[in-house]
Coordinates of C-alpha atoms in Angstrom, one line a residue:
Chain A
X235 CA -84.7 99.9 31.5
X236 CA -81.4 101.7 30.9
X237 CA -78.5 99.7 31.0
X238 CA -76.2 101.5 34.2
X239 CA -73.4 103.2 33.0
X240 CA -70.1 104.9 34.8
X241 CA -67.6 107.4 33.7
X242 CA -64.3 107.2 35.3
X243 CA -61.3 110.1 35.8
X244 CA -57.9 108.5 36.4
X245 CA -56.7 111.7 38.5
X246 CA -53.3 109.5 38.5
X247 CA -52.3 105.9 37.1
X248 CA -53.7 104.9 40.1
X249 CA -56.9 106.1 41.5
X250 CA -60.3 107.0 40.0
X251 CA -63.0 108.5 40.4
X252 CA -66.4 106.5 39.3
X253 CA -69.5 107.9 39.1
X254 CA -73.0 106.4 38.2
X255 CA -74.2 108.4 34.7
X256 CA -77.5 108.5 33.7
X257 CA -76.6 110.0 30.2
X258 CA -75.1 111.4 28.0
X259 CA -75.9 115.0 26.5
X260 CA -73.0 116.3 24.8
X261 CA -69.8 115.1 23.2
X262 CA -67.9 117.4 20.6
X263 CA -64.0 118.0 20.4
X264 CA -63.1 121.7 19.8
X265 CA -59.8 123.3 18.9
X266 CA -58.5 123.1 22.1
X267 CA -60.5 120.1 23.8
X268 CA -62.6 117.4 23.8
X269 CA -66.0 118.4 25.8
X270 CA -68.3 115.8 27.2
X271 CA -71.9 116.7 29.1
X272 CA -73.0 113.7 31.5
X273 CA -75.9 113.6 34.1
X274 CA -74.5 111.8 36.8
X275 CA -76.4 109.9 39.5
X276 CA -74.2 111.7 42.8
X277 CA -73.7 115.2 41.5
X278 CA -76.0 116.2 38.6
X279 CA -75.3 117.5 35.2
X280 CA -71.1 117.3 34.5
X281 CA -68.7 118.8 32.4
X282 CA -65.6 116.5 31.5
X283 CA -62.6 118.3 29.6
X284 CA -59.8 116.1 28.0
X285 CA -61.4 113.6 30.4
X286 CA -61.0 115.4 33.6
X287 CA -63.9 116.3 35.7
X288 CA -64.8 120.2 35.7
X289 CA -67.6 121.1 37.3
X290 CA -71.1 119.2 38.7
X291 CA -74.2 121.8 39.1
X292 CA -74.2 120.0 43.0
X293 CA -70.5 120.4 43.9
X294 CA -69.8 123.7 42.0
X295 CA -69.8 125.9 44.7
X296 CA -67.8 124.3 46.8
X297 CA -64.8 125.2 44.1
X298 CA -66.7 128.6 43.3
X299 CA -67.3 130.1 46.4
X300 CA -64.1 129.6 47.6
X301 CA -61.7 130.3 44.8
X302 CA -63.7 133.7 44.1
X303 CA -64.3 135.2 47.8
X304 CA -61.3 133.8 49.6
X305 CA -59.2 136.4 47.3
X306 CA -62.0 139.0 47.3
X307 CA -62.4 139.2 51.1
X308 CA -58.8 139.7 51.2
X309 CA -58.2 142.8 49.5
X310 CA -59.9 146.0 51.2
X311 CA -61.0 147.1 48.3
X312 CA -61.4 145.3 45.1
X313 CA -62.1 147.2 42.1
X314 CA -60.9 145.3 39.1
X315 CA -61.0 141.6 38.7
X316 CA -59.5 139.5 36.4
X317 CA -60.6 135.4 35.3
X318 CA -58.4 133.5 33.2
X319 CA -60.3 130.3 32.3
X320 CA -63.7 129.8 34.1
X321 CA -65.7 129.8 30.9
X322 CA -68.2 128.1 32.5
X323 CA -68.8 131.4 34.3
X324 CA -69.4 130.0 38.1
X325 CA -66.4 131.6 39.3
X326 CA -67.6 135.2 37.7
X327 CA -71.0 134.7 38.7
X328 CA -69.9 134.6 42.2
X329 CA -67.3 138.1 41.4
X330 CA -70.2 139.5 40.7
X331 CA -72.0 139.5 43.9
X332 CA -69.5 141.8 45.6
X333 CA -70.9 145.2 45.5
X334 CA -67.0 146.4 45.4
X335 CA -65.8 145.4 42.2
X336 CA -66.5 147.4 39.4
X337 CA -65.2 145.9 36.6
X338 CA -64.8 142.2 35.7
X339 CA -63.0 141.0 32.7
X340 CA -63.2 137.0 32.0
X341 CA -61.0 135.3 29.4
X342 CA -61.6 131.9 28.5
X343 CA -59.8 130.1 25.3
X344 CA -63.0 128.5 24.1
X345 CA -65.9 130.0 22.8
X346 CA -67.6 126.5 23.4
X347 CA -67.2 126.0 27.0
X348 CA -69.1 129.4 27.4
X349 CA -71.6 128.4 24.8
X350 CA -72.7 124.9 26.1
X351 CA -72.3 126.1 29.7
X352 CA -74.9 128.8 28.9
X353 CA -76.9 126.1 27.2
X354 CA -76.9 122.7 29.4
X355 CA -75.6 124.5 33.1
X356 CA -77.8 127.7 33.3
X357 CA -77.4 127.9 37.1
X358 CA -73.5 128.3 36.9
X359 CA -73.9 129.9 33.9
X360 CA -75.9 132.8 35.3
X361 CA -73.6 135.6 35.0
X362 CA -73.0 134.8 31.1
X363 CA -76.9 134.1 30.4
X364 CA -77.7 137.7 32.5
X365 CA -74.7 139.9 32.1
X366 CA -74.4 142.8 34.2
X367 CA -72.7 145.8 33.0
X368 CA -69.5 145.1 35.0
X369 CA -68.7 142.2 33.2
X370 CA -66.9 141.8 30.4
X371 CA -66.8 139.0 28.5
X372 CA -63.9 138.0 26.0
X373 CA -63.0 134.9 23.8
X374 CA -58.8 134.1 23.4
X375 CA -55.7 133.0 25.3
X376 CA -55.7 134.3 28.7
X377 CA -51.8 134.9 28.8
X378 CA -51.6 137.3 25.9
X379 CA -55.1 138.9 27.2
X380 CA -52.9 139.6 31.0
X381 CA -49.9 141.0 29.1
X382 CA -52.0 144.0 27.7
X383 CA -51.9 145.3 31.4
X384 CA -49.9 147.2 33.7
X385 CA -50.5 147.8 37.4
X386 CA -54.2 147.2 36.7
X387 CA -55.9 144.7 38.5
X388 CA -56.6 144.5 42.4
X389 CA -57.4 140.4 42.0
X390 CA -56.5 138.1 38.9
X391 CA -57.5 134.4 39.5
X392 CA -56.6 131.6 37.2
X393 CA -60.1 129.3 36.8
X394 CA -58.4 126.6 34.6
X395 CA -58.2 123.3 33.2
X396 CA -55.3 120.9 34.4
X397 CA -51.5 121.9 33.6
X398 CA -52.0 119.8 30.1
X399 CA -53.9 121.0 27.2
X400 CA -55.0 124.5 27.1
X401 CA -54.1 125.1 30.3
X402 CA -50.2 124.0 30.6
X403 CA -48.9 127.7 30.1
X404 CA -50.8 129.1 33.1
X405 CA -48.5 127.1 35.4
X406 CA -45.5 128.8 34.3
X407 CA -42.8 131.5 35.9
X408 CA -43.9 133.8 32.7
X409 CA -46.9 133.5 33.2
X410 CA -46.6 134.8 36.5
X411 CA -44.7 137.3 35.8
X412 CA -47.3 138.7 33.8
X413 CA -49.7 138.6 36.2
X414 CA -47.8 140.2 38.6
X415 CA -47.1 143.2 36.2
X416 CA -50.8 143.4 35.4
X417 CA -51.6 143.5 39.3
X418 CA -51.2 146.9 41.4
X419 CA -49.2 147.1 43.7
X420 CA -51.1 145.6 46.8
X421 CA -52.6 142.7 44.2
X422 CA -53.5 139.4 44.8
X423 CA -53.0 136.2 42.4
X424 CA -55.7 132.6 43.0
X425 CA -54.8 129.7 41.2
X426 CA -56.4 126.2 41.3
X427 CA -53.4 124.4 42.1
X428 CA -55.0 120.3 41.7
X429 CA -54.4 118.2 44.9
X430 CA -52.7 117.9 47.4
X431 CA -52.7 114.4 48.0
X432 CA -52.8 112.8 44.5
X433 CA -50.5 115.6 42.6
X434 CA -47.8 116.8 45.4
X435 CA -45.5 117.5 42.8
X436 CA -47.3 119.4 41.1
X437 CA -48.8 121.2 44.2
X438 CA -45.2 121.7 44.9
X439 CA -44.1 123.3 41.8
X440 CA -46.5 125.8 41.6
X441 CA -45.8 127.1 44.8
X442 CA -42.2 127.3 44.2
X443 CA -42.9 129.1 40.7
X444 CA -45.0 131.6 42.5
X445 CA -42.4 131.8 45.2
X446 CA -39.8 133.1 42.3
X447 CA -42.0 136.0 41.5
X448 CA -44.0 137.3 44.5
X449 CA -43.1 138.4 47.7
X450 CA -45.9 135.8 49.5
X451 CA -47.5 132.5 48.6
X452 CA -50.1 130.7 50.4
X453 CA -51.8 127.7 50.0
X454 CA -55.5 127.3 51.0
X455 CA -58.2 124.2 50.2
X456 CA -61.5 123.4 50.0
X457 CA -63.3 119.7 49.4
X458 CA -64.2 119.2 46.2
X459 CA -65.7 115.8 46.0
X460 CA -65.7 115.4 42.0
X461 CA -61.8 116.3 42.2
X462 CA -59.1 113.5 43.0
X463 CA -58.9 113.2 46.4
X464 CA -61.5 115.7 47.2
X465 CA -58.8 118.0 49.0
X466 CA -58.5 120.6 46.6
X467 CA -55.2 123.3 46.5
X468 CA -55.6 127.2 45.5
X469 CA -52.4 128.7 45.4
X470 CA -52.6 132.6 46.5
X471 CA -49.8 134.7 45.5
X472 CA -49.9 138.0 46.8
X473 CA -47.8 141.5 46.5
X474 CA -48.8 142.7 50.2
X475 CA -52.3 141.4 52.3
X476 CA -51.2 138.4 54.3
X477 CA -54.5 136.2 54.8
X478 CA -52.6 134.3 58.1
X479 CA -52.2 138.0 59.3
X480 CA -54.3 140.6 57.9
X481 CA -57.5 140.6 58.7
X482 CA -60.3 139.9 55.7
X483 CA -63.5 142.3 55.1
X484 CA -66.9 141.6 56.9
X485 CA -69.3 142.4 54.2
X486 CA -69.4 138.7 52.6
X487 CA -72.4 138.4 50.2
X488 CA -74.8 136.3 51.1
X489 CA -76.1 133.2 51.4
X490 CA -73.3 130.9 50.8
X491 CA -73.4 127.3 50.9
X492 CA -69.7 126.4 51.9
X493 CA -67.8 130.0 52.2
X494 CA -68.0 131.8 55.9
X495 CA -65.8 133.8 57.9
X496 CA -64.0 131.5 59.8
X497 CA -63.4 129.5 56.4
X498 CA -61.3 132.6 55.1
X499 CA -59.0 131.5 58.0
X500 CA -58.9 128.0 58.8
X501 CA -59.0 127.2 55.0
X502 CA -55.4 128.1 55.1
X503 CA -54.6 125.8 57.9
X504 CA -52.6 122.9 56.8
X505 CA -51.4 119.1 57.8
X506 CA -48.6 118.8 58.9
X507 CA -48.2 116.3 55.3
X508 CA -49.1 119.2 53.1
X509 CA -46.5 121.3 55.1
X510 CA -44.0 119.0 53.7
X511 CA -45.1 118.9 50.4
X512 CA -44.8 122.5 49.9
X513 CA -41.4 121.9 51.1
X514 CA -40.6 119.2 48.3
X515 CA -41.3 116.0 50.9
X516 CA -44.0 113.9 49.6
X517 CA -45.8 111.4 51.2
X518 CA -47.7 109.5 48.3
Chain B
X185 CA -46.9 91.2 33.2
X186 CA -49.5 91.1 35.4
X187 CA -52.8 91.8 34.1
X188 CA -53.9 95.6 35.2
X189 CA -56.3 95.1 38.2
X190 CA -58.9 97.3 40.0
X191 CA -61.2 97.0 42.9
X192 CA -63.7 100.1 43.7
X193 CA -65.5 101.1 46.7
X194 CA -69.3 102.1 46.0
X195 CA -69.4 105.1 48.8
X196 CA -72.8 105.4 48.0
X197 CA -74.9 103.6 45.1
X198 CA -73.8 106.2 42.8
X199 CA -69.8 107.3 43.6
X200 CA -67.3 104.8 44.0
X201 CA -63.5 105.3 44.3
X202 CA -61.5 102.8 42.1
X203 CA -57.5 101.8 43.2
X204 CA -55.0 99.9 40.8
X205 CA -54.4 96.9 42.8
X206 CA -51.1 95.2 42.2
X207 CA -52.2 92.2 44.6
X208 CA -54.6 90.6 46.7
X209 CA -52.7 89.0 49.5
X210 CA -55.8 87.2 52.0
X211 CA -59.3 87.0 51.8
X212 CA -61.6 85.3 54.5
X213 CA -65.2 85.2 55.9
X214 CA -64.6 85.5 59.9
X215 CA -67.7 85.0 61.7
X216 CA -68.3 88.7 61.9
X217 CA -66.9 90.2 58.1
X218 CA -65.3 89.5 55.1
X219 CA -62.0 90.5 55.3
X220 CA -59.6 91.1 52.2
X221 CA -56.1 92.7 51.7
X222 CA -54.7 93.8 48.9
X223 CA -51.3 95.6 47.6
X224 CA -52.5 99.3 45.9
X225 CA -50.4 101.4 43.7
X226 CA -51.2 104.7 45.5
X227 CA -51.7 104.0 49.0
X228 CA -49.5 100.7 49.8
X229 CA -51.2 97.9 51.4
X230 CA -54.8 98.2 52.5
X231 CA -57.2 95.9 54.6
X232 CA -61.1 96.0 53.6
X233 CA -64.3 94.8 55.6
X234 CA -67.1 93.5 53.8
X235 CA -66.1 95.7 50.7
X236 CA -65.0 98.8 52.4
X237 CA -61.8 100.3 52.1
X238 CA -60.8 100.4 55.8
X239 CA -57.2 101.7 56.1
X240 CA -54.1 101.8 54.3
X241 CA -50.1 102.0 55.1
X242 CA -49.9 105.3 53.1
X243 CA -52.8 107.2 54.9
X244 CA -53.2 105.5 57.3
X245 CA -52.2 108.6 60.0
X246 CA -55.0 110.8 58.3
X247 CA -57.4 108.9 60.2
X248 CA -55.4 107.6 63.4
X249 CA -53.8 110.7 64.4
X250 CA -56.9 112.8 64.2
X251 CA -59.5 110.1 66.1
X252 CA -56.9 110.1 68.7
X253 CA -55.4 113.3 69.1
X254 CA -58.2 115.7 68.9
X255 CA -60.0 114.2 72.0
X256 CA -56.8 113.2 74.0
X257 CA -55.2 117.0 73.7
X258 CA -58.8 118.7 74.4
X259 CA -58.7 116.5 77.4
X260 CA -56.6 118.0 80.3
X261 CA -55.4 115.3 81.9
X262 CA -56.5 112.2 79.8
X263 CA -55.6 108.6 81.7
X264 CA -58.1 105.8 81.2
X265 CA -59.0 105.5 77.3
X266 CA -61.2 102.7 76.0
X267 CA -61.1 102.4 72.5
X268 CA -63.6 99.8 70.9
X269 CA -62.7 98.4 67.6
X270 CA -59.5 99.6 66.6
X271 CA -58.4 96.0 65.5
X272 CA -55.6 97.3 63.5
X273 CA -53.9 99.1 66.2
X274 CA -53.6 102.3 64.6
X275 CA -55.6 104.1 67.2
X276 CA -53.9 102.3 69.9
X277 CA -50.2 103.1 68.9
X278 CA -51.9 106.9 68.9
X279 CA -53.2 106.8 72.3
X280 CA -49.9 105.5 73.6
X281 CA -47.8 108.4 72.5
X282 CA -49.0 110.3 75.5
X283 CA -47.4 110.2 78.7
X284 CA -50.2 111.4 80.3
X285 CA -52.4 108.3 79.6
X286 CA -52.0 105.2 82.1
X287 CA -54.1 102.8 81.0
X288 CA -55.6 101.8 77.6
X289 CA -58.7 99.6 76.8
X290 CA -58.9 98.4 73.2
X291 CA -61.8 96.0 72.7
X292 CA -62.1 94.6 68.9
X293 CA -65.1 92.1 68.3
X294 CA -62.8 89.9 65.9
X295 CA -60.4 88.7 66.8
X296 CA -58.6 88.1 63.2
X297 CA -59.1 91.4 62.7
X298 CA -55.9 91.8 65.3
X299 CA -54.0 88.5 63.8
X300 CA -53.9 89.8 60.5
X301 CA -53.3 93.7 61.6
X302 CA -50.1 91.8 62.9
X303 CA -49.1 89.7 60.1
X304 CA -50.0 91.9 57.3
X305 CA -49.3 96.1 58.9
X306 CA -46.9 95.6 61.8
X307 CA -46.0 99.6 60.8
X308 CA -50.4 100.3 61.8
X309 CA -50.2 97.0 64.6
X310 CA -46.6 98.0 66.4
X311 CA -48.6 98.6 69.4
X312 CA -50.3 95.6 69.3
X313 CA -46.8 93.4 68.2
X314 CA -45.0 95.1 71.1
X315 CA -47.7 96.3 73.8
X316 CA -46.6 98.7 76.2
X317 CA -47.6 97.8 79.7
X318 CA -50.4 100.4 79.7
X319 CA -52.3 98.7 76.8
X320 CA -54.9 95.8 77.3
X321 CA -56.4 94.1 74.7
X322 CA -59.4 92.6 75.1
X323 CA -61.7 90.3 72.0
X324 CA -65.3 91.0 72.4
X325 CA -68.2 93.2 71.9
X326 CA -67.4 96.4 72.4
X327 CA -71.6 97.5 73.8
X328 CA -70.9 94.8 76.5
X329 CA -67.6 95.9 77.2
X330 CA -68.2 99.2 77.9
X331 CA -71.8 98.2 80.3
X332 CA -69.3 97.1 82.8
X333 CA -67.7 100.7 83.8
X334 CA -69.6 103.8 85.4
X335 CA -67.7 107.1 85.9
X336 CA -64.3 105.6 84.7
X337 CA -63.0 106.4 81.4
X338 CA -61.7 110.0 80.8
X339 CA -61.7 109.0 76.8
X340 CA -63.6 106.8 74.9
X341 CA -62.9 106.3 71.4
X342 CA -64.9 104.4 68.8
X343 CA -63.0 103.7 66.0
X344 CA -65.7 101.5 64.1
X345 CA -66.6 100.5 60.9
X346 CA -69.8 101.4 58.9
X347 CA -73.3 101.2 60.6
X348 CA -73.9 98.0 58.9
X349 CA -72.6 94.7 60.2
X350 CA -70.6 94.2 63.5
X351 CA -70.8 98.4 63.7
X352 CA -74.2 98.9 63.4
X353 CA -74.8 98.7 67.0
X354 CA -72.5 101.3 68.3
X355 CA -74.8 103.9 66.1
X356 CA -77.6 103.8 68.9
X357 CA -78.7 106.0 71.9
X358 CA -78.4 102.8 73.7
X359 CA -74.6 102.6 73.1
X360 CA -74.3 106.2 73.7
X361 CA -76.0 105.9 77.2
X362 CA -73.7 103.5 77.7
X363 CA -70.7 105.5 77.0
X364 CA -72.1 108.6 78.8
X365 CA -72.5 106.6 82.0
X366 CA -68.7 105.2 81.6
X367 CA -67.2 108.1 80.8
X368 CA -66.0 110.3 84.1
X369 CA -67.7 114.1 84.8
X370 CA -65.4 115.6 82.0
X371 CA -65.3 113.0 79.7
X372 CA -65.1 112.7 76.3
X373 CA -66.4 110.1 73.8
X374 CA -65.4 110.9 69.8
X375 CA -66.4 107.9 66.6
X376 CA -65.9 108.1 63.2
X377 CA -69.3 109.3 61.9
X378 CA -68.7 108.8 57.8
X379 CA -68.9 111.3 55.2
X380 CA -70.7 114.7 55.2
X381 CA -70.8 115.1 51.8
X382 CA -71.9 110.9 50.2
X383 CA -73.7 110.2 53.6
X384 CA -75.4 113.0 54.9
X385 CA -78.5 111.4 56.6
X386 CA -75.7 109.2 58.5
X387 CA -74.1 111.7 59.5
X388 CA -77.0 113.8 61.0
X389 CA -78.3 111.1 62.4
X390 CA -75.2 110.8 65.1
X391 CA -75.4 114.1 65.6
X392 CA -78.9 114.2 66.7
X393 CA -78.2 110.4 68.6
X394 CA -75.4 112.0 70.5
X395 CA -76.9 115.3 71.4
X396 CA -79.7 113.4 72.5
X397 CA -77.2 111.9 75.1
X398 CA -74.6 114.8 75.9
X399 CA -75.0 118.4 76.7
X400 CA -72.5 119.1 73.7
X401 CA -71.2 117.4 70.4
X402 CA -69.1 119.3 67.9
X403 CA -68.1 117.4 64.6
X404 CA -64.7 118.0 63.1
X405 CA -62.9 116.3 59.9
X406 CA -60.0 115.0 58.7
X407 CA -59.2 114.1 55.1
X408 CA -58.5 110.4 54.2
X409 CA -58.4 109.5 51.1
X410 CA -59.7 106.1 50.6
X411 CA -63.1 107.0 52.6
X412 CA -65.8 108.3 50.4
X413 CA -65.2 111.6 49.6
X414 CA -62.1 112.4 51.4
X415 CA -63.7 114.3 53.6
X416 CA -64.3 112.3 56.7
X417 CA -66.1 113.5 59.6
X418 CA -65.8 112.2 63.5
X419 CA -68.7 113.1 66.4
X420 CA -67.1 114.5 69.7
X421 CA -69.7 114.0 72.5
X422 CA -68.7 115.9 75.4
X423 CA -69.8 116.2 79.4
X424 CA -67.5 119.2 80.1
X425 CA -65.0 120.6 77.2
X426 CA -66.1 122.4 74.4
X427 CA -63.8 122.2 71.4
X428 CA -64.5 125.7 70.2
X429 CA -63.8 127.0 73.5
X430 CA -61.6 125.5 75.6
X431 CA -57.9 125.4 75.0
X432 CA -55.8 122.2 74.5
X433 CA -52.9 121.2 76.1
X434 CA -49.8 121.7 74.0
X435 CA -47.5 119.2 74.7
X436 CA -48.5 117.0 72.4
X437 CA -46.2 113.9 70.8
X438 CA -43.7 114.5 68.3
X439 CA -43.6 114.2 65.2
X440 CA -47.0 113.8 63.5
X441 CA -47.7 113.6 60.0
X442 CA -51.4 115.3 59.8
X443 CA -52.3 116.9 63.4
X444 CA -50.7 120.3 64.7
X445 CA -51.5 122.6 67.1
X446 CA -53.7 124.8 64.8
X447 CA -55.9 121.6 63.2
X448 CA -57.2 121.2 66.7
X449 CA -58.8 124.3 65.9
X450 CA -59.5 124.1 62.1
X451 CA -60.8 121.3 62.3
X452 CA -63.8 121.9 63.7
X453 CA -64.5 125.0 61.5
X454 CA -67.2 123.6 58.9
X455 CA -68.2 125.1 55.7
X456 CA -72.1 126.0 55.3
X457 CA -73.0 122.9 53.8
X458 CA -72.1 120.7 56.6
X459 CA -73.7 123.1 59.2
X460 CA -76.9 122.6 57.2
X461 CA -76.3 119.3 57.2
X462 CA -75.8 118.7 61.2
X463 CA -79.4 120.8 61.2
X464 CA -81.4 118.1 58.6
X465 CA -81.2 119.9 55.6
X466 CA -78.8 117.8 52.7
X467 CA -76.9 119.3 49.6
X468 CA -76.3 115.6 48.4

């Protein structure tokens, strides 16, 4: 007889997210975080950063899929691929399925995250537990990593935290600017971009930072249920492919479990609310 | 300084979604539900049937305009709606933005349900505080009320709450006989079927009830936040139209908030995992 307990993530002052837990595994803080490892009754085994719920081994693909093959299906041809963040190696794991890209380099700031993910979430952490040759694995601040590069990558996409903590300098007009340098010349940029319901203004900024530094910017979503809201932004910056206009490739790996073709489209189909917020008119 | 307050919705016995409440303004046992409303910090004021959150001033249109809108525009010429429950109005005030429509049915079970619509949300009850000519209200139960009509409805909308309750009965191939027979040769019935990611069985469970009854039902979504999971799915039953196929009319009312032309579209385009889902086979 356990006594039930909940973990709770504020995703603002004022609503949460509470979910039945069944234990917990893991608690350590790290130079750059605090870590904590839950079961949970709803999603499975959890990973909470700095308190904000990361990724569940039964709702993971439904950010994974999408913020890795919406991008990839894009571009024609994509060759080299970049992750900032993702340590928890769900978003390379699915990179790595498209017979196309060659080369894969994934930078994450903390050696921990790729550690315990490799240890308490093997099926995210496949990629990292079973590396193949195309994927390279380094340990250090994403931003500085990206500046080392110079019309380089075909897709860079920006797997990270929330814009506090380690993450804060990912959501910046530098930043950016980097990445655009370090993408050739038909590149395309993901970022998770948090919700648009519970964070418009920060959903709003991101899209205008983008806006200052590459010629297109798109929003896209997917449901995420252990993310506020469950409506979930990606922000796609891109230097030339249009995904409202040009058409994406065919040859989708498969199975997927939330990722099809007509997803590539409709996901960038947007209320007429979230419209407006991109425009700077919120409506919570 | 008023003591921090929270209430939290248990979706399912192991996700719940907890909102700062600044207030509870009425509580009562009607003969049918418990009824409470309460002030939130994020999504204004917000009404609640026997502990579920049921709508809210702030998202209110998430839900309203996409139970009414979807059907009505798929619908060529759409002019006797029944609507059962509804007490709030929201649906109503929907269904009366279009010309096209000549005469409405709403039939709510309780009848407090409307009084306090009126007292407490005259932005969610203005059709109900100020009835257009073309609305009728009725107070009963909705199963009966719908028994009395054969080949007369071009639109029926059930805009319930959960199975359990005063709702539970408008789950059922009976109830879904009954609509069929009420509905016109091209008619269309659509209800709010819960969530495809914390109620899964639920959900299939309509699907299979409806398709039992109609030659076609397609499921679309909408996102409202206060419902478990955001993502929130609604059943179309149809004698005639297919959704996928069949284009809408486009001249639909102005402005909206959530519905446009290209969500009557999208939002029938379902990720993997709710496909699977509609077939039997769960995630969650």
């Amino acid at each position: 007889m356990t006594e039930e307990k909940t973990v709770t993530e504020w995703g603002n002052p004022a609503t949460g997210l509470t979910l039945k837990i069944t234990g917990v595994l893991h608690e350590e803080q790290t130079p750059y975080q605090h870590i904590q490892i839950v079961d949970t009754l709803q999603y499975g085994r959890m990973m909470i950063l700095d308190g904000v719920f990361q990724t569940s081994v039964k709702d993971e693909w439904m950010y994974h899929e999408m913020i890795a093959h919406v991008p990839l299906m894009l571009h024609p041809n994509p060759q080299r691929v970049l992750i900032i963040g993702g340590g928890d190696g769900g978003c390379a794991r699915e990179v790595c399925r498209h017979a196309c890209v060659t080369s894969i380099d994934l930078c994450d700031i903390d050696q921990r995250v790729y550690d315990l993910s490799k240890e308490y979430f093997p099926s995210i952490a496949s990629a990292l537990l079973n590396p193949p040759e195309k994927l390279h694995v380094h340990t250090g601040d994403g931003i500085a990593f990206a500046k080392q590069f110079e019309d380089y990558y075909d897709v860079i996409i920006i797997d990270c935290s929330d814009p506090v903590g380690p993450g804060e300098g990912l959501f910046t007009r530098d930043f950016y600017r980097s990445a655009f340098r370090a993408l050739k010349k038909d590149g395309i940029l993901v970022q998770q971009s948090e919700s648009p319901i519970v964070q418009q203004p920060l959903v709003h900024a991101v899209y205008e930072a983008m806006g200052d530094v590459f010629p297109l910017v798109r929003m896209y979503y997917s449901h995420v249920p252990i993310y506020p809201a469950c409506m979930h932004s990606f922000m796609m910056a891109s230097k030339k492919y249009d995904p409202l206009k040009d058409e994406a490739r065919t040859d989708c790996p498969q199975p997927m479990k939330y990722y099809n073709r007509d997803i590539q489209k409709s996901a960038f189909v947007l209320p007429e609310f979230v419209k407006e917020c991109l425009r700077g008119n919120y409506s919570f």
